[in-house]
Coordinates of C-alpha atoms in Angstrom, one line a residue:
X25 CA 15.2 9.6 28.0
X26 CA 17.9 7.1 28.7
X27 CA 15.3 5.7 31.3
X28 CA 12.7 5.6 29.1
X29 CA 14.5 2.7 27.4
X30 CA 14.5 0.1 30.1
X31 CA 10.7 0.8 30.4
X32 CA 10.4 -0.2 26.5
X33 CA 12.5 -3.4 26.9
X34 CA 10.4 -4.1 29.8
X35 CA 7.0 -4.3 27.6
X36 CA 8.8 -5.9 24.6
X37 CA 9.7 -8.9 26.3
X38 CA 6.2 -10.3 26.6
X39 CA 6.2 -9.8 22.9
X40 CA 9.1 -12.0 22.6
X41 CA 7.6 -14.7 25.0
X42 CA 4.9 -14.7 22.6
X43 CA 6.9 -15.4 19.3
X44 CA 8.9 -18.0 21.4
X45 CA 4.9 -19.6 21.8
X46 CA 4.6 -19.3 18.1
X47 CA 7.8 -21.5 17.3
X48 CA 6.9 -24.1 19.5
X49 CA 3.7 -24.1 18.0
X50 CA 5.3 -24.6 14.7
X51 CA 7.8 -27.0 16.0
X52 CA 4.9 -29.2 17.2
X53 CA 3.7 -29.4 13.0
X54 CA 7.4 -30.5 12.1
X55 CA 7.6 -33.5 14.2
X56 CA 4.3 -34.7 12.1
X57 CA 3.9 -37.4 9.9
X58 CA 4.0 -35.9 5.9
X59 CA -0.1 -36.6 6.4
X60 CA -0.5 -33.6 9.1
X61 CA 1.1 -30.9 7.6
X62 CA -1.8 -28.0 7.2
X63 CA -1.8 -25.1 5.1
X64 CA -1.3 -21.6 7.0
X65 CA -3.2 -19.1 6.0
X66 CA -0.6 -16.3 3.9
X67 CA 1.3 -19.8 2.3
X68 CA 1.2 -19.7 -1.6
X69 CA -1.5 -22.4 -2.5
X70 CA 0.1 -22.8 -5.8
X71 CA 3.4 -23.8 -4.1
X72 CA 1.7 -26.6 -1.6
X73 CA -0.7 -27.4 -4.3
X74 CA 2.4 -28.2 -6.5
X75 CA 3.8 -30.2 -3.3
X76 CA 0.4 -32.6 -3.2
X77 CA 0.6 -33.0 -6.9
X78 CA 4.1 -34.1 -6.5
X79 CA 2.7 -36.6 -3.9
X80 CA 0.2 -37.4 -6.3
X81 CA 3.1 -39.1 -8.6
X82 CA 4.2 -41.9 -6.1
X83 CA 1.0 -42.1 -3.9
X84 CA -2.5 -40.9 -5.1
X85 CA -3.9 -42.2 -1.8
X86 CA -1.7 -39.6 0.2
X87 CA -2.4 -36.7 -2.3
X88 CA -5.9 -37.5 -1.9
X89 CA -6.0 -37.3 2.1
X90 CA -3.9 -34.4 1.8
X91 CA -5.8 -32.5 -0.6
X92 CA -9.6 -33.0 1.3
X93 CA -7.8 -32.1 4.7
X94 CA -6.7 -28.9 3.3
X95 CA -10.6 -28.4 1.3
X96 CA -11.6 -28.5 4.8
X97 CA -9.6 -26.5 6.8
X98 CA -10.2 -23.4 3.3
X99 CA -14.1 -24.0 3.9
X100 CA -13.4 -23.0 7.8
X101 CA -11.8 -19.8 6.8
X102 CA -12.7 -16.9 4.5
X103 CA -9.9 -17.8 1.3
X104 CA -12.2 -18.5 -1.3
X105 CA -9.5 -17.8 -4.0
X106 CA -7.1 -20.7 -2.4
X107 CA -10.7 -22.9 -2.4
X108 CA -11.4 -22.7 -5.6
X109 CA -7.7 -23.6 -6.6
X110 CA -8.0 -26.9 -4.4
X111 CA -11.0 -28.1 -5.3
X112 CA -9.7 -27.8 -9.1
X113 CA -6.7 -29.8 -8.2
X114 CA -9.2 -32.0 -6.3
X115 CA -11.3 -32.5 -9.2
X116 CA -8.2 -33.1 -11.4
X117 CA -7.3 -36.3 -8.9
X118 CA -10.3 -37.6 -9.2
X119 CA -10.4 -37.3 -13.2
X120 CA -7.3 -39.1 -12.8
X121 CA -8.5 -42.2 -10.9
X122 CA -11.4 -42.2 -13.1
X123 CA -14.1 -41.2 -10.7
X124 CA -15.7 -38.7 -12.9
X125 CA -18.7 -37.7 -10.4
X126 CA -16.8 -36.4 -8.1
X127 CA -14.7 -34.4 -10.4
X128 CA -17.5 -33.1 -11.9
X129 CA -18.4 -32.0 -8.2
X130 CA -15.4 -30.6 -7.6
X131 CA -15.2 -28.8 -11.0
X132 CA -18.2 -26.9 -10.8
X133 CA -18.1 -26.2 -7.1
X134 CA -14.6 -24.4 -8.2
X135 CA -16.7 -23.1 -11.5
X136 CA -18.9 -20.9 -9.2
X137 CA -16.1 -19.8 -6.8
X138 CA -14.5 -18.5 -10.0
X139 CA -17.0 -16.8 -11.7
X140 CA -17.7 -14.7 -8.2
X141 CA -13.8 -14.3 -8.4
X142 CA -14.3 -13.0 -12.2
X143 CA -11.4 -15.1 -12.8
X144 CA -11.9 -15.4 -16.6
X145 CA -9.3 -17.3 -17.2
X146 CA -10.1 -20.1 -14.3
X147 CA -13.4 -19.7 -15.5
X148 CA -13.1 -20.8 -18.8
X149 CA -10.6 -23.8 -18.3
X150 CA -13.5 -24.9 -15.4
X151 CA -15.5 -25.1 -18.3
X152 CA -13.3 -26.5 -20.7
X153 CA -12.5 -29.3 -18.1
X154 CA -16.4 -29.9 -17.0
X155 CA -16.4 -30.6 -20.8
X156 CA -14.0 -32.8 -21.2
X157 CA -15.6 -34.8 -18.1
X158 CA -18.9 -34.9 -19.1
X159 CA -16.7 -36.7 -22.8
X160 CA -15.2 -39.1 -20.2
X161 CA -18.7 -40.2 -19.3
X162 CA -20.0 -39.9 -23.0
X163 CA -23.0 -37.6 -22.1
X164 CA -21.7 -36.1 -25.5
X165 CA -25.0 -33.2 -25.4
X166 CA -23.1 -32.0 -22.3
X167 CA -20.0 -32.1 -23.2
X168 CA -20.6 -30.3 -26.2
X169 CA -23.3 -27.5 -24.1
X170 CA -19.4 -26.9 -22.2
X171 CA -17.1 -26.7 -24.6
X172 CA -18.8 -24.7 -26.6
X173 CA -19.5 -22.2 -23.9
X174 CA -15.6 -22.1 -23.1
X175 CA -14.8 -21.3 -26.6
X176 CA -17.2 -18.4 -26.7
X177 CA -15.6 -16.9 -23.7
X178 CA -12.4 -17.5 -24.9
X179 CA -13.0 -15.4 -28.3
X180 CA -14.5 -12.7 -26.2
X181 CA -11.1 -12.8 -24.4
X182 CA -7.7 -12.1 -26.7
X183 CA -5.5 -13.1 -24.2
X184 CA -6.3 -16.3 -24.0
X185 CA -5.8 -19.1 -27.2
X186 CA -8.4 -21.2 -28.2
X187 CA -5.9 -23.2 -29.4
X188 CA -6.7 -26.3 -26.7
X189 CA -10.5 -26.2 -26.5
X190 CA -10.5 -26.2 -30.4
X191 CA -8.9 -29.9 -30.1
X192 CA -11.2 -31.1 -27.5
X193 CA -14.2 -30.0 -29.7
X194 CA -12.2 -31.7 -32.6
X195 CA -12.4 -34.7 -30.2
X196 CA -15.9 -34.8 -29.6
X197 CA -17.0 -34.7 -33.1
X198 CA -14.7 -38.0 -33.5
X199 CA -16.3 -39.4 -30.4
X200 CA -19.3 -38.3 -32.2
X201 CA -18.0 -40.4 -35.8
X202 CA -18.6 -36.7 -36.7
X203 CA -14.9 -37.0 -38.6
X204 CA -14.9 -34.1 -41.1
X205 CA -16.5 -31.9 -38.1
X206 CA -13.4 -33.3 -36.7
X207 CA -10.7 -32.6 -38.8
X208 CA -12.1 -29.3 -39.3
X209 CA -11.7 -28.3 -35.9
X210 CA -8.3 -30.3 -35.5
X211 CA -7.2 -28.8 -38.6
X212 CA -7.5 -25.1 -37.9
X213 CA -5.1 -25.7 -34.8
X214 CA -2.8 -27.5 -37.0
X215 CA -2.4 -25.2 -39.2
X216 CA -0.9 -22.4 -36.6
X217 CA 3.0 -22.0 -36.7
X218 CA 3.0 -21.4 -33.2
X219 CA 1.1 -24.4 -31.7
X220 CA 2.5 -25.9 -29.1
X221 CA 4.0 -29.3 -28.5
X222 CA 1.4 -30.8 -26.2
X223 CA -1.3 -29.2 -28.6
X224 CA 0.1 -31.0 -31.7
X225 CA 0.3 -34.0 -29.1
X226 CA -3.5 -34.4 -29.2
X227 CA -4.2 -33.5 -32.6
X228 CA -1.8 -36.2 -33.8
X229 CA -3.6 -38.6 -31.2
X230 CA -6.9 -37.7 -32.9
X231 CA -6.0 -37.7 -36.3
X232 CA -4.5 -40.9 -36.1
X233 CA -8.2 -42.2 -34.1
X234 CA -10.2 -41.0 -37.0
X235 CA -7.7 -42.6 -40.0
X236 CA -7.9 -45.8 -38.3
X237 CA -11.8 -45.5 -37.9
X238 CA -11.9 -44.9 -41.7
X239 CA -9.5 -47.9 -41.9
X240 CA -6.2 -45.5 -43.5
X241 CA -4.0 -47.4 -41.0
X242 CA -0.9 -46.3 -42.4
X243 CA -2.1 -42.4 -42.6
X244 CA -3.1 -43.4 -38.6
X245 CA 0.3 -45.0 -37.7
X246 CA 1.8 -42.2 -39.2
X247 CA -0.3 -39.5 -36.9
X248 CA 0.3 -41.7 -33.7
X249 CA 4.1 -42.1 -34.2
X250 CA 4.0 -38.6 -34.9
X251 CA 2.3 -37.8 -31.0
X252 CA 4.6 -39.7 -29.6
X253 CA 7.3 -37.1 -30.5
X254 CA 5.4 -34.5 -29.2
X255 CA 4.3 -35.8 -25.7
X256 CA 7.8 -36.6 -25.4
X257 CA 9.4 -33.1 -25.8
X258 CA 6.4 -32.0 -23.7
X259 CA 6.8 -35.1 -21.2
X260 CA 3.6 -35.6 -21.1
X261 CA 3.1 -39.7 -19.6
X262 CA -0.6 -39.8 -19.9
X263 CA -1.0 -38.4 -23.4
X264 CA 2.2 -41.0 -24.5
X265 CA 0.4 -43.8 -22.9
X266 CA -2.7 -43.2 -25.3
X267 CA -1.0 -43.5 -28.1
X268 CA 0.7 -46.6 -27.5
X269 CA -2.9 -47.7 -26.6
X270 CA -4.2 -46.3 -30.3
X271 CA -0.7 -47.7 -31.9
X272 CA -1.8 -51.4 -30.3
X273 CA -5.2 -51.0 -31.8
X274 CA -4.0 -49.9 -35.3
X275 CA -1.7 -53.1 -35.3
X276 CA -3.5 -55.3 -34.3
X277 CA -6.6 -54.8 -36.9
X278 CA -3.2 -55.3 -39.6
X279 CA -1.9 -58.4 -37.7
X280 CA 0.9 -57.4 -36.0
X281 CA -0.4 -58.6 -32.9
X282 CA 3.5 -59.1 -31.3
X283 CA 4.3 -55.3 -32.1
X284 CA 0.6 -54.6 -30.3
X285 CA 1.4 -56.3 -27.2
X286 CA 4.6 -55.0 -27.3
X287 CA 3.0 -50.9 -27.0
X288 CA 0.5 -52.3 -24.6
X289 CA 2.7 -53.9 -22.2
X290 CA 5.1 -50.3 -22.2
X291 CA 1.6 -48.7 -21.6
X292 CA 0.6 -50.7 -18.6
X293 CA 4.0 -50.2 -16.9
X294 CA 4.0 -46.3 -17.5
X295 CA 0.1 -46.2 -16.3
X296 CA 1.1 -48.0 -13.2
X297 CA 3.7 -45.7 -12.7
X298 CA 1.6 -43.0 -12.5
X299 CA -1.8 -44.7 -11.1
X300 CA -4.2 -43.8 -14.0
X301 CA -7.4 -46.3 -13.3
X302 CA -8.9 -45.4 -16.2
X303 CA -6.1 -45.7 -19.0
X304 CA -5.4 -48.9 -17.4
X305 CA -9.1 -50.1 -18.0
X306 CA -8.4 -49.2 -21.7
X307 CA -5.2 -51.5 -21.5
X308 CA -7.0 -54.2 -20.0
X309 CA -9.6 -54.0 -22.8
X310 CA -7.0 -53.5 -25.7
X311 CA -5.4 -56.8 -24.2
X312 CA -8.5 -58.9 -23.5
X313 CA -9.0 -58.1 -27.4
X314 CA -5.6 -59.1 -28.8
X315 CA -5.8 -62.3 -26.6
X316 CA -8.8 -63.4 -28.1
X317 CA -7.0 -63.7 -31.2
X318 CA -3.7 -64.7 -30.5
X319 CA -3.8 -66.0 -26.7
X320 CA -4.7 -68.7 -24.6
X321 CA -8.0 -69.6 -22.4
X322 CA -6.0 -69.0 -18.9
X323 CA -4.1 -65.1 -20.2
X324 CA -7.6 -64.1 -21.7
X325 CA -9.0 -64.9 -18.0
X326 CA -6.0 -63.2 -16.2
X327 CA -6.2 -59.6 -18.2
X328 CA -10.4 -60.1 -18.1
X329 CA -9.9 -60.4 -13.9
X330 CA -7.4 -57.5 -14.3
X331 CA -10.0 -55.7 -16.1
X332 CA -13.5 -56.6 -14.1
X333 CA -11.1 -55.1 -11.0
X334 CA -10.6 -52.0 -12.1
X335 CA -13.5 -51.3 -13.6
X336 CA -15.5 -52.4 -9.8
X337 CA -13.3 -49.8 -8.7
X338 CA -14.4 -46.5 -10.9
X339 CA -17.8 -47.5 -11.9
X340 CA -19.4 -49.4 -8.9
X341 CA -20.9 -47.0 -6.5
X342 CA -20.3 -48.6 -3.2
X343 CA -16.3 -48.6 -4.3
X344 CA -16.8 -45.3 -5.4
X345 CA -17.8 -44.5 -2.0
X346 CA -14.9 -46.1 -0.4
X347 CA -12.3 -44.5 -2.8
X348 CA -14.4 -40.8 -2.4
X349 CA -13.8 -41.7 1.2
X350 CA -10.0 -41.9 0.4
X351 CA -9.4 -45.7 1.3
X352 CA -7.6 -46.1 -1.7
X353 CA -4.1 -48.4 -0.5
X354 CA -4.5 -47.9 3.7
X355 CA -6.9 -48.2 6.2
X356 CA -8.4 -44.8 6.1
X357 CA -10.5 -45.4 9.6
X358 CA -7.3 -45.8 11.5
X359 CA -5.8 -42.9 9.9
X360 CA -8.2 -40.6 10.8
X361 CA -8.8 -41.7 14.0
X362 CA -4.9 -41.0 14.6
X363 CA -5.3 -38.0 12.4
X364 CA -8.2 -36.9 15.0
X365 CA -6.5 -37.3 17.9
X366 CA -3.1 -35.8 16.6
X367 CA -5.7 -32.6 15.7
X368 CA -7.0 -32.4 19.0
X369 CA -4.5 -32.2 20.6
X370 CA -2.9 -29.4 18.2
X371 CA -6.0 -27.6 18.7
X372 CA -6.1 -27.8 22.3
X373 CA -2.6 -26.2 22.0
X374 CA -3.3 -23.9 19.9
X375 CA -6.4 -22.7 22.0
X376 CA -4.1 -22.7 25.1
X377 CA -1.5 -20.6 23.3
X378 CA -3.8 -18.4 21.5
X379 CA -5.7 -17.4 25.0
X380 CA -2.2 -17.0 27.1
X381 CA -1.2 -14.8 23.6
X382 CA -3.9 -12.6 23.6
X383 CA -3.4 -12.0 27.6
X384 CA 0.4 -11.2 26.9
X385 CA -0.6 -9.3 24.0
X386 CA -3.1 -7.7 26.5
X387 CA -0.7 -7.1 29.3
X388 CA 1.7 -6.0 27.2
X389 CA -0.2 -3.2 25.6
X390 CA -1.3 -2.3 28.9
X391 CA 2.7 -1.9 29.8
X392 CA 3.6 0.5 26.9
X393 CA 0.1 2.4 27.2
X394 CA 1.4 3.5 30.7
X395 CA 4.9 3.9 29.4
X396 CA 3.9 6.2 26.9
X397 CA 1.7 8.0 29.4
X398 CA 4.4 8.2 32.4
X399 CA 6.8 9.6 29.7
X400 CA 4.2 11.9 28.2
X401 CA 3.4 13.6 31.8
X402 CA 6.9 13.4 32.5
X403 CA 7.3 15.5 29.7
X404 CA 4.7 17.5 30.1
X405 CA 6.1 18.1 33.8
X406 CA 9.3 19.1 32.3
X407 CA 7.7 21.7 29.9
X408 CA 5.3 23.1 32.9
X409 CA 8.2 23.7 34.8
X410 CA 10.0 25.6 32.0
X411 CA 6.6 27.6 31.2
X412 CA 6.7 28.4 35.2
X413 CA 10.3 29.7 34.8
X414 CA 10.2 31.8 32.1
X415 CA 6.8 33.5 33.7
X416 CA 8.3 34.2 36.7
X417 CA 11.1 36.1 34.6
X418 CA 8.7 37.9 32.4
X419 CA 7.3 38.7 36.2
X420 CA 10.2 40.4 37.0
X421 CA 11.2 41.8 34.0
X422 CA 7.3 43.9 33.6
X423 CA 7.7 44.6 36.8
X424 CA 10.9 46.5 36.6
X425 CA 9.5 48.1 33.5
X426 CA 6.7 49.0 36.0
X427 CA 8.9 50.8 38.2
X428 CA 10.9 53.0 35.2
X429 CA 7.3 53.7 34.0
X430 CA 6.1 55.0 37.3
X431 CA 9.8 57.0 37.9
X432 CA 9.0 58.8 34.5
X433 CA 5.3 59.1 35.1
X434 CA 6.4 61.3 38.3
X435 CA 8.9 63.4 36.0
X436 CA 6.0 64.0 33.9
X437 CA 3.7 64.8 36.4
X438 CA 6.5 67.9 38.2
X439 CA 6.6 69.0 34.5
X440 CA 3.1 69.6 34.2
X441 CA 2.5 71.1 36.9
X442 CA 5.7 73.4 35.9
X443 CA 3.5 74.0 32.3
X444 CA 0.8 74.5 34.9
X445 CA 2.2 77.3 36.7
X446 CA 3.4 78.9 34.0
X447 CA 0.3 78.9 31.8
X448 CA -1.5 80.4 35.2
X449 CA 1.2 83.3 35.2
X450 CA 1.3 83.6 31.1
X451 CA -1.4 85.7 30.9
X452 CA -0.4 88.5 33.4
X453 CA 3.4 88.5 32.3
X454 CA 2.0 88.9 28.4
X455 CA 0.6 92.2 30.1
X456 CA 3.6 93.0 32.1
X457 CA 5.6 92.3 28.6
X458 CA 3.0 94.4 26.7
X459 CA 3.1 97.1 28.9
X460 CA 7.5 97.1 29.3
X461 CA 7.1 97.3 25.2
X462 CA 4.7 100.0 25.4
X463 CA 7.2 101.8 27.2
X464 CA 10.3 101.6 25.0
X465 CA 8.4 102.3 22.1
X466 CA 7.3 105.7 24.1
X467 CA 11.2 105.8 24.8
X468 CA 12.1 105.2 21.1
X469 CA 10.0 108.1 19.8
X470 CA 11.2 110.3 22.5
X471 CA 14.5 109.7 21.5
X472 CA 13.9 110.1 18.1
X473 CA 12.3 113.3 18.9
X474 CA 15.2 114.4 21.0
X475 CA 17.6 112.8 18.3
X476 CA 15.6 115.4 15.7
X477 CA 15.0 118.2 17.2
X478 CA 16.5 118.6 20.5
X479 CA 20.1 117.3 19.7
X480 CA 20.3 118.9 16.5
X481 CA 19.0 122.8 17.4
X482 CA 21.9 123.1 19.8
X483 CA 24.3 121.7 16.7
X484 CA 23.2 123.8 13.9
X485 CA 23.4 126.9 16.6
X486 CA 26.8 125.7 17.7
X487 CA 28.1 125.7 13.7
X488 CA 26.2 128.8 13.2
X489 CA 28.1 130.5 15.8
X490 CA 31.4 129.0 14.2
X491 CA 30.5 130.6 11.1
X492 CA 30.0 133.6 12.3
X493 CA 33.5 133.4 13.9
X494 CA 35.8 132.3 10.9
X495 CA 33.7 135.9 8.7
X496 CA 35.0 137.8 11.7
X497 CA 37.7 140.3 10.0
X498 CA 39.9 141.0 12.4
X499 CA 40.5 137.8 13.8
X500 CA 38.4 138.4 17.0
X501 CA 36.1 136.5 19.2
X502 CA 32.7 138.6 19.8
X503 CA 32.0 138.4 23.5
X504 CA 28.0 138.3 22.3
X505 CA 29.2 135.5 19.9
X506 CA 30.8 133.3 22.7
X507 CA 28.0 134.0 25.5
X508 CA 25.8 132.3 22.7
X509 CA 28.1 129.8 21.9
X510 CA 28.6 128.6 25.7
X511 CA 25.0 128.9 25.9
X512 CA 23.9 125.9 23.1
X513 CA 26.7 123.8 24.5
X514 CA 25.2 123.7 28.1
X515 CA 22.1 122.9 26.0
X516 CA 23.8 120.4 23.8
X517 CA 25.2 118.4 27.3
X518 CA 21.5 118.9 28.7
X519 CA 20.5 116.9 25.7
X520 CA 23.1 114.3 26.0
X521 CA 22.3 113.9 29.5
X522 CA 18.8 113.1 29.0
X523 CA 19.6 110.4 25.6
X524 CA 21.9 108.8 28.5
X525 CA 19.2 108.4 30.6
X526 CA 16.8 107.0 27.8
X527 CA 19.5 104.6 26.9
X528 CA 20.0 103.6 30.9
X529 CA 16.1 102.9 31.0
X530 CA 16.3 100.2 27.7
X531 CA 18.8 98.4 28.9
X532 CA 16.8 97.9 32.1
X533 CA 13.9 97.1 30.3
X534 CA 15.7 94.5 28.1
X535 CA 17.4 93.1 31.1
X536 CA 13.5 92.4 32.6
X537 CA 12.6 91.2 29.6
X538 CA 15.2 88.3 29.8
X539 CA 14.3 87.5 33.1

């Protein structure tokens, strides 16, 4: 296995040639301008989003560029979610600068992405926002068409608080000089402990619009000091700039025209601080008014100049073009060119590195197929040869069983033919035997005949004559008594002689019979 390694190693390091390609690759982005840094697929959106927004603060033309060269690169690719979150931010730039068409664009380009997302959520503050557009451009019938359907969807949803879309509806009915339709809706917001601060920031800035419309200026003072507070624990610029703008209305239709110019000239520095078109159209407006009352020919021609500017810029459609077109503060036609020739570049690298990665890649995974296949019949070499091992022993070993089986076999066949033999010869030595019994059965009744009658006749004689000997009165043998006497013991040993014989012929017959 140890050489297995070095074969591994060996198909690894195209892999690290490869990454190597990668951070040169990456290195090649870093020594960009800020203007050429693209969005890799697998980045968070929100977090390079919130980057561009940043941007946004010190140079809406940079945000601008940024944000359509990343909308373009998203439409090349299949992330529709990270889409629909740019073109929203898009469309929130462009709300910015004032150019409401193309917001509108962008919104409900990002409306339809959302709804195929069923983003609720997105969806409903798409329409909230298309809404509050449509206000912008005072196609109130829209605006209202918008809202309203944002609202609905936001009742159907609990998670969500109606809370913001409430206030925008309460600022179309004051658009509207709809006032109590107004206060109603502002009202049922206000009323919530738990609003929050940006919330009570525009019902304030309402309120305070519809009590200077129904000429309670100090009720509308009130309100509009009151927002103030509010967008500034939020910190919310844009919403503090409209109300100084309000607060310079409301004191100037009571004659403090030096307190008025005072809250319009903090408004126009904080709107140029964070390039609002539109808000600074209002100032423009608000000032062109209080210098018709208290200023002179040449100031009233300055802020109208100001104001004619500005307003060419959002609402004249061949300016509208060139801002759409993101020429904005530079040159756009020379930063695109160098843009486009900076991109070629990077793509002709990146083609060239993506073919010779895909050969490595190749090349590589032809390496560690043929690795894996020189170890796995290496292997399967190794486990042959062990199969081929233990056959040969399992060989051996049957055969020796072989031999003790055909040693035994050959025992067994010398014993048969022993049982063989003997079952041939069986038959006439069970006659033989028969007969030999026969016999000493003939013998045993002889002998009992001879034990009966033979051997005991001589006996009784024999104590007969004995008798007859012992009644004798003078103590004398009779010669006739010993003659028979002498006679039945010759017959007794004749009889003795013959059991002998008997007995001699069993034990010869028993003696066979072992054999």
């Amino acid at each position: 296995m140890k050489h297995h390694y070095k074969y591994v190693l060996l198909a690894l390091f195209p892999l690290l040639f490869v990454t190597d390609l990668k951070a040169l690759q990456n290195n090649s982005y870093e020594e960009n301008d800020i203007n050429l840094i693209a969005y890799e697929t697998g980045d968070s959106i929100d977090l390079y989003l919130d980057e561009i927004n940043d941007l946004y603060q010190s140079s809406p033309s940079e945000a601008l560029y940024l944000i359509n060269n990343l909308e373009s690169q998203l439409r090349n690719s299949d992330d529709k979610k990270a889409l629909a979150y740019t073109l929203k931010r898009k469309a929130a730039f462009y709300w910015l600068q004032g150019i409401y068409d193309a917001a509108l664009k962008a919104y409900f380009e990002a409306l339809s992405l959302f709804e195929a997302q069923n983003n609720t959520t997105e969806v409903i503050k798409m329409l909230n926002n298309i809404g509050e557009t449509y206000k912008k451009q005072k196609d109130y019938s829209q605006s209202a068409k918008f809202i309203s359907e944002a609202l609905d969807k936001v009742q159907e949803n609990d998670s969500l608080s109606p809370e913001l879309i409430l206030v925008n509806l309460g600022q179309l009915f004051m658009l509207k000089e709809n006032y109590d339709s107004a206060n109603y809706y502002l009202n049922r917001v206000l009323n919530k402990p738990d609003a929050k601060s940006r919330t009570l920031g525009f019902i304030h800035l309402y309120k305070g619009i519809i009590n200077r419309e129904l000429n309670s200026i100090d009720s509308s003072i009130y309100y509009l000091e009151k927002s103030r507070t509010y967008w500034a624990d939020s910190d919310y610029k844009r919403g503090m700039i409209e109300s100084e703008i309000e607060l310079a209305n409301a004191y100037i239709i009571t004659g403090k025209s030096q307190l008025a110019n005072q809250y319009l000239e903090t408004a126009e520095r904080e709107a140029l601080t964070i390039n609002t078109l539109d808000l600074l159209l209002r100032i423009y407006q608000t000032k062109i008014d209080l210098k018709g009352i208290i200023g002179t020919k040449d100031s009233l021609v300055y802020y109208f100049d100001k104001y004619l500017k500005i307003k060419d810029s959002i609402y004249n459609a061949e300016s509208r073009a060139e801002i759409n077109e993101l020429s904005i503060q530079y040159n756009l036609a020379e930063k695109e060119n160098e843009s486009y020739r900076l991109a070629l570049e990077q793509a002709e690298l990146a083609n060239e590195i993506e073919f010779r990665t895909q050969m490595i890649i190749f090349i590589s995974l032809i390496l560690i197929v043929s690795i894996i296949l020189i170890i796995y019949l290496r292997n399967n070499r190794n486990q042959l040869r062990e199969a081929h091992i233990l056959l040969k022993k399992q060989k051996e070993e049957i055969e020796d069983k072989q031999k003790k089986l055909s040693s035994k076999s050959l025992a067994l066949a010398k014993v048969n033919s022993e049982l063989n033999k003997l079952n041939s010869t069986l038959e006439s030595r069970v006659i033989e035997r028969t007969k030999k019994l026969n016999e000493r059965n003939r013998q045993i009744a002889e002998f009992t005949y001879y034990n009966s009658h033979k051997l005991r006749a001589p006996v009784a004689n024999v104590l007969g004559l004995i008798n007859v000997m012992e009644l004798s009165k003078d103590g004398k043998i009779d010669p006739t008594v010993l003659k028979h006497l002498k006679t039945c013991a010759k017959e007794l040993d004749k009889v003795i002689f013959n059991l002998k014989n008997l007995l001699d012929l069993d034990e010869e017959i028993d003696g066979q019979s072992n054999q």
